[in-house]
Amino acid sequence: DLSVGSMPPQPITISRDRRLSEAKPLLTDSIENLPGIRQLSLASLVKSVGQNRIDQSRGLIFGCPFEVMSQILPSNQEVIMTEDWMFHPIVSVHNKAMKAVGDVALSEEDVVAVCHTLRLLLLLERLRPKAVHRVSATTRFTRLMCVFLASSNLFLDDVVHVYMTALLRCYTRPEILHQIDFNESIPGVLSFYDLYSAVLSQYSAVSYGDPLFGCFLLLPLQQRFSCHLRRAVWGEHASVLRSLAIPLSQASCL
């Protein structure tokens, strides 16, 4: 429902207490946060394509001629949103961090945006898998790795950490894991090796030996992937081995 599309985007509601009750199922928490997730999605859509295109698209769908300035459609190759639209807030926060000078702390709004994005991803993976099936498993895993590069401590946030753990379990299920291929073309990533090297450097600098962070490093080290990724760990980034200690209970899914 884009009926509020003509209204200016509202700021994302910020909850001061982002801690999760251990007894609360994650899907229940995600459903309870659907209003915030919807607000974030609309704000991201407006930021990506502009309010005018949203109004025209809505007018065409709902048959509102006064909102349609032209019946001439753009090129068939042009789309309003890319297929990985659900990852856009994470990519936006990551790109902002890459442009910043030094390690700049994320705003509360950025942290909440990442939390809501992870909630949405878990909902889609568990309840609406067809909504993400056109996004390759490799792209999905790579987008999650950007969370570790967005800030030195974002992955330590309680909500971020627990949802990243749940999503990693989703992406390491046999039916998805066998689809991951780091040699494929990943939108927005020129070289997975360069991205992986950046994540390795980040792990050495700020991980504090976090097991979840370590699991994201281990997955690309499987024998079926390029040997260059393993050489990156055993060669130029050998320092990560000093703190890469992961309990077998957490690494079993890999």
mmCIF file of C-alpha atoms in Angstrom:
data_model
loop_
_atom_site.group_PDB
_atom_site.id
_atom_site.type_symbol
_atom_site.label_atom_id
_atom_site.label_comp_id
_atom_site.label_asym_id
_atom_site.label_seq_id
_atom_site.Cartn_x
_atom_site.Cartn_y
_atom_site.Cartn_z
ATOM 1 C CA ASP A 1 0.000 0.000 0.000
ATOM 2 C CA LEU A 2 1.680 3.183 -1.239
ATOM 3 C CA SER A 3 -1.253 5.427 -0.438
ATOM 4 C CA VAL A 4 1.006 7.582 1.726
ATOM 5 C CA GLY A 5 3.498 7.979 -1.115
ATOM 6 C CA SER A 6 2.483 11.572 -1.745
ATOM 7 C CA MET A 7 3.350 12.472 1.830
ATOM 8 C CA PRO A 8 6.923 13.422 2.766
ATOM 9 C CA PRO A 9 8.835 10.497 4.320
ATOM 10 C CA GLN A 10 8.656 10.496 8.101
ATOM 11 C CA PRO A 11 11.744 9.919 10.233
ATOM 12 C CA ILE A 12 12.223 6.351 11.334
ATOM 13 C CA THR A 13 10.897 5.813 14.830
ATOM 14 C CA ILE A 14 13.792 5.123 17.165
ATOM 15 C CA SER A 15 13.434 2.771 20.082
ATOM 16 C CA ARG A 16 15.866 3.477 22.871
ATOM 17 C CA ASP A 17 15.720 -0.118 24.115
ATOM 18 C CA ARG A 18 16.726 -2.433 21.286
ATOM 19 C CA ARG A 19 17.453 -5.404 23.512
ATOM 20 C CA LEU A 20 15.547 -8.585 22.741
ATOM 21 C CA SER A 21 14.034 -10.888 25.285
ATOM 22 C CA GLU A 22 15.694 -14.278 24.924
ATOM 23 C CA ALA A 23 12.279 -15.888 25.246
ATOM 24 C CA LYS A 24 10.745 -13.887 22.385
ATOM 25 C CA PRO A 25 10.875 -15.689 19.008
ATOM 26 C CA LEU A 26 12.562 -13.612 16.343
ATOM 27 C CA LEU A 27 9.666 -13.890 13.919
ATOM 28 C CA THR A 28 7.318 -12.554 16.595
ATOM 29 C CA ASP A 29 9.656 -9.629 17.191
ATOM 30 C CA SER A 30 9.848 -8.967 13.435
ATOM 31 C CA ILE A 31 6.064 -8.998 13.030
ATOM 32 C CA GLU A 32 5.660 -6.610 15.969
ATOM 33 C CA ASN A 33 8.059 -4.227 14.216
ATOM 34 C CA LEU A 34 6.275 -4.319 10.835
ATOM 35 C CA PRO A 35 5.143 -0.653 11.087
ATOM 36 C CA GLY A 36 8.754 0.463 11.462
ATOM 37 C CA ILE A 37 9.866 -1.891 8.677
ATOM 38 C CA ARG A 38 7.201 -0.470 6.353
ATOM 39 C CA GLN A 39 8.239 3.084 7.189
ATOM 40 C CA LEU A 40 11.880 2.247 6.473
ATOM 41 C CA SER A 41 10.988 0.579 3.141
ATOM 42 C CA LEU A 42 8.990 3.606 1.973
ATOM 43 C CA ALA A 43 11.747 6.009 3.010
ATOM 44 C CA SER A 44 14.332 3.879 1.182
ATOM 45 C CA LEU A 45 12.144 3.770 -1.925
ATOM 46 C CA VAL A 46 11.686 7.551 -1.962
ATOM 47 C CA LYS A 47 15.430 8.053 -1.507
ATOM 48 C CA SER A 48 16.285 5.629 -4.322
ATOM 49 C CA VAL A 49 13.888 6.653 -7.091
ATOM 50 C CA GLY A 50 12.257 9.930 -6.036
ATOM 51 C CA GLN A 51 8.723 10.794 -5.035
ATOM 52 C CA ASN A 52 7.549 11.672 -8.569
ATOM 53 C CA ARG A 53 8.211 8.209 -9.967
ATOM 54 C CA ILE A 54 6.496 6.597 -6.993
ATOM 55 C CA ASP A 55 3.407 8.783 -7.486
ATOM 56 C CA GLN A 56 3.269 7.971 -11.203
ATOM 57 C CA SER A 57 3.729 4.246 -10.590
ATOM 58 C CA ARG A 58 0.965 4.265 -7.989
ATOM 59 C CA GLY A 59 -1.306 6.233 -10.325
ATOM 60 C CA LEU A 60 -0.824 3.696 -13.131
ATOM 61 C CA ILE A 61 -1.519 0.731 -10.844
ATOM 62 C CA PHE A 62 -4.603 2.149 -9.134
ATOM 63 C CA GLY A 63 -6.000 3.950 -12.183
ATOM 64 C CA CYS A 64 -5.634 7.518 -10.913
ATOM 65 C CA PRO A 65 -5.300 9.557 -14.136
ATOM 66 C CA PHE A 66 -4.690 12.870 -12.382
ATOM 67 C CA GLU A 67 -1.436 11.479 -10.923
ATOM 68 C CA VAL A 68 -0.170 10.253 -14.323
ATOM 69 C CA MET A 69 1.575 12.961 -16.325
ATOM 70 C CA SER A 70 2.330 10.729 -19.307
ATOM 71 C CA GLN A 71 1.350 7.314 -20.631
ATOM 72 C CA ILE A 72 4.718 6.953 -22.330
ATOM 73 C CA LEU A 73 6.565 4.252 -20.446
ATOM 74 C CA PRO A 74 10.348 4.156 -19.969
ATOM 75 C CA SER A 75 12.599 1.553 -21.538
ATOM 76 C CA ASN A 76 11.667 -2.068 -20.886
ATOM 77 C CA GLN A 77 15.097 -2.514 -19.346
ATOM 78 C CA GLU A 78 14.465 0.148 -16.702
ATOM 79 C CA VAL A 79 13.133 -0.827 -13.284
ATOM 80 C CA ILE A 80 12.087 1.264 -10.291
ATOM 81 C CA MET A 81 13.942 -0.941 -7.821
ATOM 82 C CA THR A 82 16.649 -3.557 -8.225
ATOM 83 C CA GLU A 83 15.918 -7.150 -7.289
ATOM 84 C CA ASP A 84 17.902 -6.829 -4.062
ATOM 85 C CA TRP A 85 15.847 -3.826 -2.878
ATOM 86 C CA MET A 86 15.419 -5.387 0.576
ATOM 87 C CA PHE A 87 19.173 -4.956 1.212
ATOM 88 C CA HIS A 88 19.307 -1.269 0.219
ATOM 89 C CA PRO A 89 19.403 0.196 3.774
ATOM 90 C CA ILE A 90 22.393 -2.006 4.653
ATOM 91 C CA VAL A 91 24.181 -1.033 1.441
ATOM 92 C CA SER A 92 23.402 2.643 2.097
ATOM 93 C CA VAL A 93 24.831 2.524 5.639
ATOM 94 C CA HIS A 94 27.901 0.658 4.342
ATOM 95 C CA ASN A 95 28.502 3.182 1.545
ATOM 96 C CA LYS A 96 28.161 6.064 3.996
ATOM 97 C CA ALA A 97 30.786 4.445 6.242
ATOM 98 C CA MET A 98 33.151 3.930 3.311
ATOM 99 C CA LYS A 99 32.955 7.634 2.416
ATOM 100 C CA ALA A 100 33.568 8.796 5.993
ATOM 101 C CA VAL A 101 37.060 9.726 7.139
ATOM 102 C CA GLY A 102 38.139 7.441 9.964
ATOM 103 C CA ASP A 103 35.872 5.340 12.151
ATOM 104 C CA VAL A 104 32.764 7.488 12.592
ATOM 105 C CA ALA A 105 30.093 6.199 14.964
ATOM 106 C CA LEU A 106 26.795 5.398 13.293
ATOM 107 C CA SER A 107 23.755 7.449 14.157
ATOM 108 C CA GLU A 108 20.948 5.836 16.123
ATOM 109 C CA GLU A 109 18.769 6.080 13.019
ATOM 110 C CA ASP A 110 21.294 4.101 10.961
ATOM 111 C CA VAL A 111 21.454 1.360 13.601
ATOM 112 C CA VAL A 112 17.665 1.111 13.738
ATOM 113 C CA ALA A 113 17.549 0.992 9.909
ATOM 114 C CA VAL A 114 19.942 -1.974 9.890
ATOM 115 C CA CYS A 115 17.926 -3.721 12.625
ATOM 116 C CA HIS A 116 14.671 -3.297 10.703
ATOM 117 C CA THR A 117 16.333 -4.492 7.494
ATOM 118 C CA LEU A 118 17.540 -7.669 9.186
ATOM 119 C CA ARG A 119 14.047 -8.227 10.592
ATOM 120 C CA LEU A 120 12.569 -7.860 7.105
ATOM 121 C CA LEU A 121 15.122 -10.267 5.641
ATOM 122 C CA LEU A 122 14.306 -12.929 8.214
ATOM 123 C CA LEU A 123 10.583 -12.535 7.550
ATOM 124 C CA LEU A 124 11.143 -12.937 3.810
ATOM 125 C CA GLU A 125 13.495 -15.895 4.164
ATOM 126 C CA ARG A 126 11.187 -17.747 6.540
ATOM 127 C CA LEU A 127 7.692 -16.752 5.371
ATOM 128 C CA ARG A 128 8.057 -15.384 1.815
ATOM 129 C CA PRO A 129 11.061 -17.151 0.243
ATOM 130 C CA LYS A 130 9.746 -16.474 -3.271
ATOM 131 C CA ALA A 131 10.266 -12.743 -2.645
ATOM 132 C CA VAL A 132 14.051 -13.229 -2.474
ATOM 133 C CA HIS A 133 14.587 -16.219 -4.756
ATOM 134 C CA ARG A 134 15.684 -13.980 -7.649
ATOM 135 C CA VAL A 135 18.517 -12.599 -5.505
ATOM 136 C CA SER A 136 21.361 -15.091 -5.657
ATOM 137 C CA ALA A 137 22.521 -16.756 -2.455
ATOM 138 C CA THR A 138 25.973 -15.288 -3.056
ATOM 139 C CA THR A 139 24.597 -11.754 -3.234
ATOM 140 C CA ARG A 140 22.553 -12.249 -0.071
ATOM 141 C CA PHE A 141 25.546 -13.520 1.892
ATOM 142 C CA THR A 142 27.790 -10.762 0.539
ATOM 143 C CA ARG A 143 25.304 -8.043 1.494
ATOM 144 C CA LEU A 144 25.289 -9.332 5.066
ATOM 145 C CA MET A 145 29.088 -9.137 5.182
ATOM 146 C CA CYS A 146 28.742 -5.388 4.607
ATOM 147 C CA VAL A 147 27.298 -5.093 8.128
ATOM 148 C CA PHE A 148 30.748 -5.865 9.551
ATOM 149 C CA LEU A 149 32.334 -3.128 7.431
ATOM 150 C CA ALA A 150 29.721 -0.476 8.218
ATOM 151 C CA SER A 151 31.067 0.199 11.706
ATOM 152 C CA SER A 152 33.583 -1.131 14.200
ATOM 153 C CA ASN A 153 30.869 -2.242 16.629
ATOM 154 C CA LEU A 154 27.573 -2.479 14.725
ATOM 155 C CA PHE A 155 27.731 -6.291 14.710
ATOM 156 C CA LEU A 156 27.924 -6.235 18.528
ATOM 157 C CA ASP A 157 24.506 -4.605 18.857
ATOM 158 C CA ASP A 158 22.186 -7.129 20.524
ATOM 159 C CA VAL A 159 19.502 -7.037 17.830
ATOM 160 C CA VAL A 160 21.964 -7.006 14.923
ATOM 161 C CA HIS A 161 23.926 -9.905 16.379
ATOM 162 C CA VAL A 162 20.964 -12.199 16.994
ATOM 163 C CA TYR A 163 19.399 -11.550 13.576
ATOM 164 C CA MET A 164 22.716 -11.974 11.762
ATOM 165 C CA THR A 165 23.065 -15.335 13.503
ATOM 166 C CA ALA A 166 19.578 -16.391 12.412
ATOM 167 C CA LEU A 167 20.177 -15.286 8.812
ATOM 168 C CA LEU A 168 23.510 -17.102 8.691
ATOM 169 C CA ARG A 169 21.657 -20.285 9.648
ATOM 170 C CA CYS A 170 19.231 -19.620 6.787
ATOM 171 C CA TYR A 171 22.031 -19.155 4.257
ATOM 172 C CA THR A 172 23.925 -22.249 5.389
ATOM 173 C CA ARG A 173 21.022 -24.611 4.869
ATOM 174 C CA PRO A 174 22.091 -27.248 2.306
ATOM 175 C CA GLU A 175 19.582 -26.114 -0.340
ATOM 176 C CA ILE A 176 20.991 -22.551 -0.226
ATOM 177 C CA LEU A 177 24.606 -23.212 0.669
ATOM 178 C CA HIS A 178 25.269 -25.236 -2.490
ATOM 179 C CA GLN A 179 24.107 -22.235 -4.583
ATOM 180 C CA ILE A 180 26.821 -19.923 -3.237
ATOM 181 C CA ASP A 181 29.560 -19.272 -5.788
ATOM 182 C CA PHE A 182 31.976 -16.437 -5.105
ATOM 183 C CA ASN A 183 33.144 -16.467 -8.728
ATOM 184 C CA GLU A 184 29.797 -15.179 -9.971
ATOM 185 C CA SER A 185 29.152 -11.520 -10.714
ATOM 186 C CA ILE A 186 27.846 -9.732 -7.612
ATOM 187 C CA PRO A 187 26.049 -6.391 -8.177
ATOM 188 C CA GLY A 188 28.093 -3.521 -6.790
ATOM 189 C CA VAL A 189 31.106 -5.718 -5.956
ATOM 190 C CA LEU A 190 33.975 -5.639 -8.434
ATOM 191 C CA SER A 191 35.929 -8.372 -6.673
ATOM 192 C CA PHE A 192 34.788 -10.665 -3.877
ATOM 193 C CA TYR A 193 38.449 -11.252 -3.004
ATOM 194 C CA ASP A 194 38.909 -7.533 -2.277
ATOM 195 C CA LEU A 195 35.753 -7.455 -0.167
ATOM 196 C CA TYR A 196 36.849 -10.559 1.724
ATOM 197 C CA SER A 197 40.283 -9.026 2.346
ATOM 198 C CA ALA A 198 38.608 -5.912 3.780
ATOM 199 C CA VAL A 199 36.478 -8.071 6.082
ATOM 200 C CA LEU A 200 39.591 -9.970 7.219
ATOM 201 C CA SER A 201 41.307 -6.682 8.082
ATOM 202 C CA GLN A 202 38.209 -5.549 9.970
ATOM 203 C CA TYR A 203 38.152 -8.815 11.906
ATOM 204 C CA SER A 204 41.781 -8.363 12.969
ATOM 205 C CA ALA A 205 41.068 -4.817 14.117
ATOM 206 C CA VAL A 206 37.721 -4.927 15.894
ATOM 207 C CA SER A 207 36.270 -8.453 16.172
ATOM 208 C CA TYR A 208 37.289 -9.248 19.766
ATOM 209 C CA GLY A 209 37.205 -12.877 18.616
ATOM 210 C CA ASP A 210 33.438 -12.757 18.079
ATOM 211 C CA PRO A 211 32.270 -16.249 16.974
ATOM 212 C CA LEU A 212 29.582 -14.913 14.608
ATOM 213 C CA PHE A 213 32.113 -12.710 12.814
ATOM 214 C CA GLY A 214 34.416 -15.714 12.625
ATOM 215 C CA CYS A 215 31.714 -17.887 11.033
ATOM 216 C CA PHE A 216 31.339 -15.365 8.208
ATOM 217 C CA LEU A 217 35.080 -15.699 7.597
ATOM 218 C CA LEU A 218 35.010 -19.488 7.626
ATOM 219 C CA LEU A 219 32.325 -20.049 5.008
ATOM 220 C CA PRO A 220 34.397 -18.783 2.025
ATOM 221 C CA LEU A 221 37.268 -21.070 3.137
ATOM 222 C CA GLN A 222 35.490 -24.236 2.031
ATOM 223 C CA GLN A 223 37.482 -26.372 -0.379
ATOM 224 C CA ARG A 224 35.055 -25.860 -3.264
ATOM 225 C CA PHE A 225 35.777 -22.124 -3.338
ATOM 226 C CA SER A 226 38.847 -20.412 -4.791
ATOM 227 C CA CYS A 227 42.169 -21.240 -3.171
ATOM 228 C CA HIS A 228 42.997 -17.516 -3.268
ATOM 229 C CA LEU A 229 40.534 -16.949 -0.435
ATOM 230 C CA ARG A 230 42.339 -19.497 1.749
ATOM 231 C CA ARG A 231 45.705 -18.006 0.833
ATOM 232 C CA ALA A 232 44.423 -14.609 1.981
ATOM 233 C CA VAL A 233 43.906 -16.048 5.473
ATOM 234 C CA TRP A 234 47.062 -18.118 5.681
ATOM 235 C CA GLY A 235 49.194 -15.461 4.004
ATOM 236 C CA GLU A 236 48.695 -11.702 4.183
ATOM 237 C CA HIS A 237 46.009 -11.877 6.893
ATOM 238 C CA ALA A 238 47.489 -14.634 9.055
ATOM 239 C CA SER A 239 46.974 -12.449 12.134
ATOM 240 C CA VAL A 240 43.269 -13.374 12.168
ATOM 241 C CA LEU A 241 44.211 -16.915 13.171
ATOM 242 C CA ARG A 242 45.241 -15.733 16.640
ATOM 243 C CA SER A 243 41.654 -14.878 17.536
ATOM 244 C CA LEU A 244 39.687 -17.119 15.175
ATOM 245 C CA ALA A 245 38.429 -19.523 17.828
ATOM 246 C CA ILE A 246 34.877 -20.720 17.191
ATOM 247 C CA PRO A 247 33.076 -23.352 19.316
ATOM 248 C CA LEU A 248 32.142 -26.432 17.295
ATOM 249 C CA SER A 249 28.518 -25.923 18.284
ATOM 250 C CA GLN A 250 28.471 -22.632 16.367
ATOM 251 C CA ALA A 251 30.586 -23.778 13.433
ATOM 252 C CA SER A 252 28.718 -27.028 12.797
ATOM 253 C CA CYS A 253 26.409 -25.404 10.217
ATOM 254 C CA LEU A 254 29.414 -24.555 8.044
#
